[in-house]
Short mmCIF file of C-alpha atoms in Angstrom, two decimals:
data_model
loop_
_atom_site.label_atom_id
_atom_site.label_comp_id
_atom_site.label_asym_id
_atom_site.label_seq_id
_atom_site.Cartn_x
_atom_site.Cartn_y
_atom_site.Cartn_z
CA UNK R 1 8.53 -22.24 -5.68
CA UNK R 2 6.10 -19.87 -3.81
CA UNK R 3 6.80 -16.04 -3.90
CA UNK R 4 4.73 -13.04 -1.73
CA UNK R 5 4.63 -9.90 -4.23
CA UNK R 6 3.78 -6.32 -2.53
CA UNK R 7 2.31 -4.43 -4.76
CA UNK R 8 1.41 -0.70 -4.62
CA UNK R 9 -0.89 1.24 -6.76
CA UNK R 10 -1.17 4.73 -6.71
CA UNK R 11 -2.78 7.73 -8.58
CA UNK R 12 -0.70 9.41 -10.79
CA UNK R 13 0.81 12.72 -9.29
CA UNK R 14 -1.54 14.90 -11.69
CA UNK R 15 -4.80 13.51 -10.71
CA UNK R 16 -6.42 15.20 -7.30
CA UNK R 17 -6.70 13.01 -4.39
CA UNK R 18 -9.76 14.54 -2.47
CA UNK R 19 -9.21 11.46 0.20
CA UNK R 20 -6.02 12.89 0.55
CA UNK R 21 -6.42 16.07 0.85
CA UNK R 22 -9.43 14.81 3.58
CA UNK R 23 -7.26 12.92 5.65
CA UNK R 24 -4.64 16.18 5.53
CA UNK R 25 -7.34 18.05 7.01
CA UNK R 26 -8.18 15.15 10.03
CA UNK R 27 -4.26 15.31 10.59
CA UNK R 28 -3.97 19.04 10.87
CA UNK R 29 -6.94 18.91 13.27
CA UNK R 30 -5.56 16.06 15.21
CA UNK R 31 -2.51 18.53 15.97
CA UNK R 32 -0.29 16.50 13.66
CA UNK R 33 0.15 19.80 11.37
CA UNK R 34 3.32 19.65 9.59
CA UNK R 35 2.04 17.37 7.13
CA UNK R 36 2.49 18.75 3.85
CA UNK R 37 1.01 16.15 1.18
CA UNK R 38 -1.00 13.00 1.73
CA UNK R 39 -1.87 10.48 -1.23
CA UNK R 40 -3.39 7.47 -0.81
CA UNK R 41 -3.70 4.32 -2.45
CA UNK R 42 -3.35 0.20 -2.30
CA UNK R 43 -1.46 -2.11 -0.80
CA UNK R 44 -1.88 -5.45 -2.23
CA UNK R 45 0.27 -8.79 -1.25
CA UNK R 46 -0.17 -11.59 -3.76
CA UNK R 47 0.98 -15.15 -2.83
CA UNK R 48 1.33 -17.04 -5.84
CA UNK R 49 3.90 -20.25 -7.58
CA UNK R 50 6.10 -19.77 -9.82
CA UNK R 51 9.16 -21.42 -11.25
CA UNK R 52 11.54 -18.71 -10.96
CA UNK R 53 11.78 -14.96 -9.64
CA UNK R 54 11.84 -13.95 -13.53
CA UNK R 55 8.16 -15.85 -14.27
CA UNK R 56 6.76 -14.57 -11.09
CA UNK R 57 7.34 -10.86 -11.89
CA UNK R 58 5.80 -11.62 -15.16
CA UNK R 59 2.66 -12.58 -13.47
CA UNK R 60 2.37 -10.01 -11.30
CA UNK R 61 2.75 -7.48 -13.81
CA UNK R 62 0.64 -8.78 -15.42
CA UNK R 63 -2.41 -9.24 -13.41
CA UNK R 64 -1.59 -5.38 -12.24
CA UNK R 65 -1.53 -4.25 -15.70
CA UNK R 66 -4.83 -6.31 -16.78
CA UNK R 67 -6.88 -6.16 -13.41
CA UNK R 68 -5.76 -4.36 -10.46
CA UNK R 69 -4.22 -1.15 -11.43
CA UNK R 70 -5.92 1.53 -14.15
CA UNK R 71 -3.62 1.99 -16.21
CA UNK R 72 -5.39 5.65 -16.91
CA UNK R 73 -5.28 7.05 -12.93
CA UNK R 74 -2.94 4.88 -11.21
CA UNK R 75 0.56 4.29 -11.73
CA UNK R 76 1.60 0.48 -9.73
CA UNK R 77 5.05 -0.93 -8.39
CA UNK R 78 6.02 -4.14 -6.98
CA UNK R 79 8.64 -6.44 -5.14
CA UNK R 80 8.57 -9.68 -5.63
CA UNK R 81 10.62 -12.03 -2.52
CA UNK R 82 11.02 -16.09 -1.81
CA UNK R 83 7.82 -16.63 0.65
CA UNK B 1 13.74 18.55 7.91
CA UNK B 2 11.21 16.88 4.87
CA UNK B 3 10.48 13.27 5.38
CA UNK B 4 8.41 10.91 3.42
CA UNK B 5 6.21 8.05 4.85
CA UNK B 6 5.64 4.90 3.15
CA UNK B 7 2.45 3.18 5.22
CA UNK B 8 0.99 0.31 4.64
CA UNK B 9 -2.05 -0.69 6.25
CA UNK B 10 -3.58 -4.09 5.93
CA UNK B 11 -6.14 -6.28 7.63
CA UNK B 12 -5.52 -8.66 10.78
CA UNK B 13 -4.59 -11.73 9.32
CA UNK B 14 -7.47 -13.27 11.06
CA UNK B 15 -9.93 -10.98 9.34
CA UNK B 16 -11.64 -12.54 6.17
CA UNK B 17 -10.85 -10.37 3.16
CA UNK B 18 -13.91 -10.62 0.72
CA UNK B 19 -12.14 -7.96 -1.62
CA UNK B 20 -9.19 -10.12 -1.86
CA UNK B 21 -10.82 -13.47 -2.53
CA UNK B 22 -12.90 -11.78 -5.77
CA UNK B 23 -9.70 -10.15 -6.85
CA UNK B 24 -7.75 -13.96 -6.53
CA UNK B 25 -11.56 -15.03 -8.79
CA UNK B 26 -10.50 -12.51 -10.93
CA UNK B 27 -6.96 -12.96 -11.77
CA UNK B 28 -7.73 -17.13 -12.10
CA UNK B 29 -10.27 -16.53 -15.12
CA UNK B 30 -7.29 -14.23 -16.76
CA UNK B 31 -5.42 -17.19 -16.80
CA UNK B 32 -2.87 -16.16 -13.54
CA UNK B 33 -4.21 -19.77 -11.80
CA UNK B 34 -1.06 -19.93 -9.78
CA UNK B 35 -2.48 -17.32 -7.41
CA UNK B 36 -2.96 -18.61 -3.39
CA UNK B 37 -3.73 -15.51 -1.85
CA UNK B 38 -4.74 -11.91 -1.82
CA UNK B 39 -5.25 -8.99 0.94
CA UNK B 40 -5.82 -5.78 -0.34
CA UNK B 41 -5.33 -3.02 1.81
CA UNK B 42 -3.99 0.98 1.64
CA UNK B 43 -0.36 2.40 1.16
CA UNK B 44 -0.52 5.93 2.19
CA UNK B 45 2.29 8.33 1.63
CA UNK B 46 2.97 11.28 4.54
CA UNK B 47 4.93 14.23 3.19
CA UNK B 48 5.76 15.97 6.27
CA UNK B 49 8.51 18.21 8.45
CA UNK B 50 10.26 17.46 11.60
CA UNK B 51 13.56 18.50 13.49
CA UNK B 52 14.75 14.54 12.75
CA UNK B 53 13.64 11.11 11.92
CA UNK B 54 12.71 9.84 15.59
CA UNK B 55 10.42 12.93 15.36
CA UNK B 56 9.18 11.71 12.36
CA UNK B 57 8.70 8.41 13.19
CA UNK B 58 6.82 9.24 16.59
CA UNK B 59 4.10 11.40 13.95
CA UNK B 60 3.54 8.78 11.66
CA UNK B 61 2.67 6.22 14.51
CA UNK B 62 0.80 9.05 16.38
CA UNK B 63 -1.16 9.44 12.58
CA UNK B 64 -1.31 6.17 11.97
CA UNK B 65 -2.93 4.64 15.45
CA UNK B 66 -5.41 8.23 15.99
CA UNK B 67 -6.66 8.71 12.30
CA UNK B 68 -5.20 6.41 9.26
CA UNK B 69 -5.85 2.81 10.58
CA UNK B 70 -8.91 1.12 12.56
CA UNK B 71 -6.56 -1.14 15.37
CA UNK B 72 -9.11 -3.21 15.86
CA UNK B 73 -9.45 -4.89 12.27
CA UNK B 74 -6.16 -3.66 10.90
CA UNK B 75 -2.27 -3.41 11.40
CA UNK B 76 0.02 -1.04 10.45
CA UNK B 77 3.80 -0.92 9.21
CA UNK B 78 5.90 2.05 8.51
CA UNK B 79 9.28 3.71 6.43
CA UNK B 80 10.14 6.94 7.22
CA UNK B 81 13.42 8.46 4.46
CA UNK B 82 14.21 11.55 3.93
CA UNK B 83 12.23 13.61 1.13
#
């Protein structure tokens, strides 16, 4: 069976985001300023086979926990649907 | 009103994604071979204020198309809740 994961990583509230706080700045200067707080991160979508919805989610938190989150900075969350 | 935005903004699906195909490299020599595909992209979250959620809505577009994502190599989607 194939699954599509979306995964998000993003820093951890304490940790500054000086892109954030960057594209804060563009917005208020674009006129768009009641924007309060901007964080950004990743969006990734993983494809992958699996037998079930239970093994997929394994592997996906998996490869986020070994290789595309940092476990230090970023904090990750994911969905995991029939593709 | 406080609303959050949850933006994701990814490449055309047409575009090659280098980034992705070293991450999918990556996850195969942990062992997670049942990978297909990756795109990597950004998830941005807007913090902001406005008299309702068509309001809202009509920043976060106006954000995302002026500042957040290039339209000619990328595509945005949008959630707006409230905070």
């Amino acid at each position: 069976m194939e699954f599509v994961a979306d995964i998000n990583i993003m820093p951890m509230k304490e940790i500054l985001d000086p892109q954030g706080k960057a594209v804060k700045l563009g917005l208020h200067n674009l006129g768009i300023d009641q924007v309060s707080d901007v964080r950004i991160g990743k969006h990734i979508t993983l494809r992958l086979e699996a037998t079930d919805a239970v093994e997929a989610e394994s592997k996906v938190k998996t490869a986020c926990e070994k290789l595309l989150a940092n476990l230090i900075m970023e904090e990750f969350s994911f969905e995991v649907r029939i593709a």
